[in-house]
Structure formats: structure tokens, C-alpha cells
Amino acid sequence: MRSFRLSLLAAAAALGLGSCSLVNRAQPTTFGPDQTWNVQGKDGETLVYATVNTRSFSEFSMDRPELTGPQAKVRVRSNIEPLLSVRLLFPGATPMIVQEVQTTRTDFTWNGGVAGRLYRCRVTPRAGQQDEWLIGELTRVDQGQDTALGGCTIQLTKAAPPAPPKKSLF
């Protein structure tokens, strides 16, 4: 149950169970704006996958109502605003990335083609590295029930374009 909480914290905020505020911060190196990642794993014999475009990230401070004390607040960054994350419950929704800033633990979450069925691939990037391929743990959540499915992979297929050169006045 605890394994899926971070991914659904954003959805909980949308349902009024938490609150969030937008904060601009530096981004960890692995997941940046304008990247495309392929995420895949197996649910039994069925391949489950998503293509995730990171677009841009925003950082949020989120309340975790199930905890008290300093752990009740966590800083996350995501490619989707928490209020829009509830759309994940329906097929065709944009996959979501939620990264806990302090630990860099990252959840790629997408709809499994059925209303209410979600898949989550959880990875922990190496600090200070630009990983292009990661291995994680795949979980299916269907009707609120978590089912561990084994391993999953995340592979960078399109890197962000290089920053334009700085223009000099001279």
C-alpha cells in the first residue's frame, strides 16, 4: 500500500486530501524538460508500456495526511500539476512522473487502458548522473489494490535539445 502513495499524492491533492503550492527550484539531473522516456514491464504475459514526454517540471510541497510531524510534508517535482493528475484514472491520460526531491525516488505512472487501472514503475536515479536507462519495480493498482509485478525498465529515447549559445554584446 505504501508503495503507491507517492504516485497518488497528487491525485489526493486534487480530491481535497492534501494541499500543494508551486515553488521554482533547480532540477535533479536525470529527468529534465523536453525528454522522451519509454517505460515498460510485464503484467503476466502482457507487455505494458508508456511513452512519457517530460515537457516541463514544476516543484510542489505536498501534505501527506497519513503521516504526522516533519514527514507529513514532502517536496516533489512532476510533469503534471496535481489537480490534473486525477485524469490518470481514465484511458488516454498523459502519463505522470512524480519525483521526491530529497530521495530522487521517481514514479512513472500511466493508465493501463481501463478506467481505474494504473501501472507504476518506480526507479531511483543515481545522484549527479544523467542516466539513460534505469531498472525499477513495476506495480499494478486496480480498484485500489496494489499488485507487485516484478521489474520494469525506463529508457531515454529523446534527449532535451542543447541549450542555445549565450549571445555576447561584443
mmCIF file of C-alpha atoms in Angstrom:
data_model
loop_
_atom_site.group_PDB
_atom_site.id
_atom_site.type_symbol
_atom_site.label_atom_id
_atom_site.label_comp_id
_atom_site.label_asym_id
_atom_site.label_seq_id
_atom_site.Cartn_x
_atom_site.Cartn_y
_atom_site.Cartn_z
ATOM 1 C CA MET A 1 0.000 0.000 0.000
ATOM 2 C CA ARG A 2 2.790 2.403 0.928
ATOM 3 C CA SER A 3 4.472 1.730 -2.407
ATOM 4 C CA PHE A 4 1.826 3.599 -4.405
ATOM 5 C CA ARG A 5 1.261 6.549 -2.051
ATOM 6 C CA LEU A 6 3.769 8.917 -3.642
ATOM 7 C CA SER A 7 2.227 8.482 -7.094
ATOM 8 C CA LEU A 8 -1.261 9.121 -5.847
ATOM 9 C CA LEU A 9 -0.367 12.024 -3.557
ATOM 10 C CA ALA A 10 -1.036 14.339 -6.450
ATOM 11 C CA ALA A 11 -4.443 12.748 -7.037
ATOM 12 C CA ALA A 12 -5.201 13.028 -3.339
ATOM 13 C CA ALA A 13 -4.464 16.738 -3.517
ATOM 14 C CA ALA A 14 -6.960 17.053 -6.329
ATOM 15 C CA LEU A 15 -9.568 15.339 -4.191
ATOM 16 C CA GLY A 16 -9.016 17.738 -1.303
ATOM 17 C CA LEU A 17 -6.984 15.366 0.877
ATOM 18 C CA GLY A 18 -3.820 17.435 0.595
ATOM 19 C CA SER A 19 -2.644 20.842 -0.389
ATOM 20 C CA CYS A 20 0.172 21.971 -2.614
ATOM 21 C CA SER A 21 1.970 25.143 -3.540
ATOM 22 C CA LEU A 22 4.106 25.820 -6.571
ATOM 23 C CA VAL A 23 7.785 26.505 -5.958
ATOM 24 C CA ASN A 24 10.518 27.088 -8.570
ATOM 25 C CA ARG A 25 13.710 25.103 -7.869
ATOM 26 C CA ALA A 26 16.701 23.564 -9.595
ATOM 27 C CA GLN A 27 16.063 20.192 -11.220
ATOM 28 C CA PRO A 28 17.871 16.937 -10.485
ATOM 29 C CA THR A 29 19.983 15.856 -13.453
ATOM 30 C CA THR A 30 18.320 12.629 -14.638
ATOM 31 C CA PHE A 31 14.868 13.854 -15.617
ATOM 32 C CA GLY A 32 14.763 17.210 -17.352
ATOM 33 C CA PRO A 33 12.366 19.106 -19.579
ATOM 34 C CA ASP A 34 11.653 18.045 -23.157
ATOM 35 C CA GLN A 35 12.805 14.448 -22.847
ATOM 36 C CA THR A 36 11.004 11.322 -24.009
ATOM 37 C CA TRP A 37 11.193 8.112 -21.962
ATOM 38 C CA ASN A 38 9.878 4.644 -22.806
ATOM 39 C CA VAL A 39 8.643 2.721 -19.774
ATOM 40 C CA GLN A 40 7.797 -0.980 -19.932
ATOM 41 C CA GLY A 41 7.242 -4.098 -17.901
ATOM 42 C CA LYS A 42 5.100 -7.243 -17.915
ATOM 43 C CA ASP A 43 1.747 -7.922 -16.304
ATOM 44 C CA GLY A 44 1.769 -11.718 -16.511
ATOM 45 C CA GLU A 45 2.422 -12.397 -20.204
ATOM 46 C CA THR A 46 1.179 -8.969 -21.315
ATOM 47 C CA LEU A 47 3.672 -6.217 -22.107
ATOM 48 C CA VAL A 48 2.588 -2.930 -20.526
ATOM 49 C CA TYR A 49 4.267 0.278 -21.588
ATOM 50 C CA ALA A 50 4.017 4.030 -21.972
ATOM 51 C CA THR A 51 5.886 6.772 -23.771
ATOM 52 C CA VAL A 52 6.372 9.714 -21.438
ATOM 53 C CA ASN A 53 7.304 13.219 -22.531
ATOM 54 C CA THR A 54 8.589 15.181 -19.580
ATOM 55 C CA ARG A 55 7.672 18.571 -21.108
ATOM 56 C CA SER A 56 8.495 20.781 -18.149
ATOM 57 C CA PHE A 57 8.614 20.192 -14.415
ATOM 58 C CA SER A 58 7.162 22.087 -11.501
ATOM 59 C CA GLU A 59 8.056 21.572 -7.881
ATOM 60 C CA PHE A 60 5.389 21.222 -5.222
ATOM 61 C CA SER A 61 5.270 20.980 -1.474
ATOM 62 C CA MET A 62 2.661 18.360 -0.646
ATOM 63 C CA ASP A 63 0.952 17.325 2.559
ATOM 64 C CA ARG A 64 0.736 13.619 3.354
ATOM 65 C CA PRO A 65 -2.302 13.319 5.614
ATOM 66 C CA GLU A 66 -1.450 9.737 6.615
ATOM 67 C CA LEU A 67 1.699 10.948 8.432
ATOM 68 C CA THR A 68 2.439 13.450 11.196
ATOM 69 C CA GLY A 69 5.476 15.510 12.094
ATOM 70 C CA PRO A 70 8.216 16.520 9.643
ATOM 71 C CA GLN A 71 7.452 13.531 7.382
ATOM 72 C CA ALA A 72 3.931 14.877 6.755
ATOM 73 C CA LYS A 73 5.282 17.248 4.096
ATOM 74 C CA VAL A 74 7.269 16.151 1.071
ATOM 75 C CA ARG A 75 8.727 18.111 -1.819
ATOM 76 C CA VAL A 76 8.042 16.582 -5.212
ATOM 77 C CA ARG A 77 8.529 17.613 -8.787
ATOM 78 C CA SER A 78 6.169 16.498 -11.512
ATOM 79 C CA ASN A 79 5.429 16.936 -15.198
ATOM 80 C CA ILE A 80 1.707 17.330 -14.402
ATOM 81 C CA GLU A 81 0.057 19.664 -11.921
ATOM 82 C CA PRO A 82 -1.611 17.731 -9.084
ATOM 83 C CA LEU A 83 -5.079 18.978 -9.987
ATOM 84 C CA LEU A 84 -4.764 17.400 -13.441
ATOM 85 C CA SER A 85 -3.413 14.090 -12.146
ATOM 86 C CA VAL A 86 -6.900 12.741 -11.457
ATOM 87 C CA ARG A 87 -7.158 12.320 -15.255
ATOM 88 C CA LEU A 88 -4.777 9.343 -14.894
ATOM 89 C CA LEU A 89 -7.749 7.284 -13.767
ATOM 90 C CA PHE A 90 -9.096 7.311 -17.334
ATOM 91 C CA PRO A 91 -7.631 5.774 -20.526
ATOM 92 C CA GLY A 92 -5.785 8.156 -22.808
ATOM 93 C CA ALA A 93 -4.453 10.327 -19.991
ATOM 94 C CA THR A 94 -0.950 11.803 -20.102
ATOM 95 C CA PRO A 95 1.493 9.634 -18.115
ATOM 96 C CA MET A 96 2.790 11.267 -14.962
ATOM 97 C CA ILE A 97 6.241 11.489 -13.416
ATOM 98 C CA VAL A 98 6.500 12.256 -9.707
ATOM 99 C CA GLN A 99 9.948 12.582 -8.182
ATOM 100 C CA GLU A 100 10.555 13.010 -4.465
ATOM 101 C CA VAL A 101 13.171 15.762 -4.395
ATOM 102 C CA GLN A 102 15.070 14.622 -1.298
ATOM 103 C CA THR A 103 15.463 10.945 -2.243
ATOM 104 C CA THR A 104 15.146 11.283 -6.073
ATOM 105 C CA ARG A 105 12.845 8.228 -5.955
ATOM 106 C CA THR A 106 10.790 8.602 -9.121
ATOM 107 C CA ASP A 107 7.453 7.085 -10.126
ATOM 108 C CA PHE A 108 6.382 6.855 -13.774
ATOM 109 C CA THR A 109 2.611 6.276 -13.625
ATOM 110 C CA TRP A 110 0.259 5.640 -16.549
ATOM 111 C CA ASN A 111 -3.252 4.349 -17.202
ATOM 112 C CA GLY A 112 -3.474 0.673 -18.120
ATOM 113 C CA GLY A 113 -6.210 1.142 -20.731
ATOM 114 C CA VAL A 114 -9.036 0.502 -18.251
ATOM 115 C CA ALA A 115 -10.685 3.122 -16.042
ATOM 116 C CA GLY A 116 -9.064 2.972 -12.627
ATOM 117 C CA ARG A 117 -6.165 0.647 -13.585
ATOM 118 C CA LEU A 118 -2.756 2.236 -13.223
ATOM 119 C CA TYR A 119 0.775 0.982 -13.667
ATOM 120 C CA ARG A 120 3.716 2.461 -11.814
ATOM 121 C CA CYS A 121 7.401 1.912 -12.475
ATOM 122 C CA ARG A 122 9.465 3.159 -9.508
ATOM 123 C CA VAL A 123 13.153 3.933 -10.047
ATOM 124 C CA THR A 124 15.860 5.689 -8.065
ATOM 125 C CA PRO A 125 18.334 7.533 -10.303
ATOM 126 C CA ARG A 126 21.954 7.839 -9.245
ATOM 127 C CA ALA A 127 22.745 11.242 -7.748
ATOM 128 C CA GLY A 128 24.533 13.582 -10.118
ATOM 129 C CA GLN A 129 24.276 11.176 -13.079
ATOM 130 C CA GLN A 130 22.487 11.543 -16.400
ATOM 131 C CA ASP A 131 21.054 8.042 -16.582
ATOM 132 C CA GLU A 132 19.648 6.991 -19.947
ATOM 133 C CA TRP A 133 18.431 3.558 -18.868
ATOM 134 C CA LEU A 134 17.073 2.543 -15.457
ATOM 135 C CA ILE A 135 15.615 -0.592 -13.889
ATOM 136 C CA GLY A 136 12.811 -0.353 -11.345
ATOM 137 C CA GLU A 137 9.868 -2.138 -9.759
ATOM 138 C CA LEU A 138 6.517 -2.412 -11.549
ATOM 139 C CA THR A 139 3.229 -2.264 -9.637
ATOM 140 C CA ARG A 140 -0.347 -2.502 -10.895
ATOM 141 C CA VAL A 141 -3.056 -0.676 -8.988
ATOM 142 C CA ASP A 142 -6.571 -1.769 -9.884
ATOM 143 C CA GLN A 143 -9.567 -0.710 -7.813
ATOM 144 C CA GLY A 144 -7.179 0.456 -5.070
ATOM 145 C CA GLN A 145 -5.371 -2.909 -4.803
ATOM 146 C CA ASP A 146 -1.575 -2.900 -5.264
ATOM 147 C CA THR A 147 -0.036 -5.897 -7.041
ATOM 148 C CA ALA A 148 3.748 -6.157 -7.394
ATOM 149 C CA LEU A 149 4.561 -7.403 -10.910
ATOM 150 C CA GLY A 150 8.361 -7.536 -10.922
ATOM 151 C CA GLY A 151 10.863 -5.435 -12.816
ATOM 152 C CA CYS A 152 10.396 -2.608 -15.282
ATOM 153 C CA THR A 153 12.718 -0.539 -17.445
ATOM 154 C CA ILE A 154 12.866 3.120 -18.345
ATOM 155 C CA GLN A 155 14.887 4.198 -21.357
ATOM 156 C CA LEU A 156 15.629 7.700 -22.639
ATOM 157 C CA THR A 157 14.688 7.841 -26.330
ATOM 158 C CA LYS A 158 14.872 11.592 -26.924
ATOM 159 C CA ALA A 159 17.171 13.871 -25.005
ATOM 160 C CA ALA A 160 16.435 17.526 -24.439
ATOM 161 C CA PRO A 161 17.779 19.812 -27.149
ATOM 162 C CA PRO A 162 21.030 21.548 -26.243
ATOM 163 C CA ALA A 163 20.757 24.986 -24.726
ATOM 164 C CA PRO A 164 21.247 27.781 -27.263
ATOM 165 C CA PRO A 165 24.617 29.534 -27.031
ATOM 166 C CA LYS A 166 24.692 32.695 -24.981
ATOM 167 C CA LYS A 167 24.822 35.817 -27.074
ATOM 168 C CA SER A 168 27.505 38.306 -26.354
ATOM 169 C CA LEU A 169 27.102 42.038 -26.689
ATOM 170 C CA PHE A 170 30.632 42.235 -28.118
#
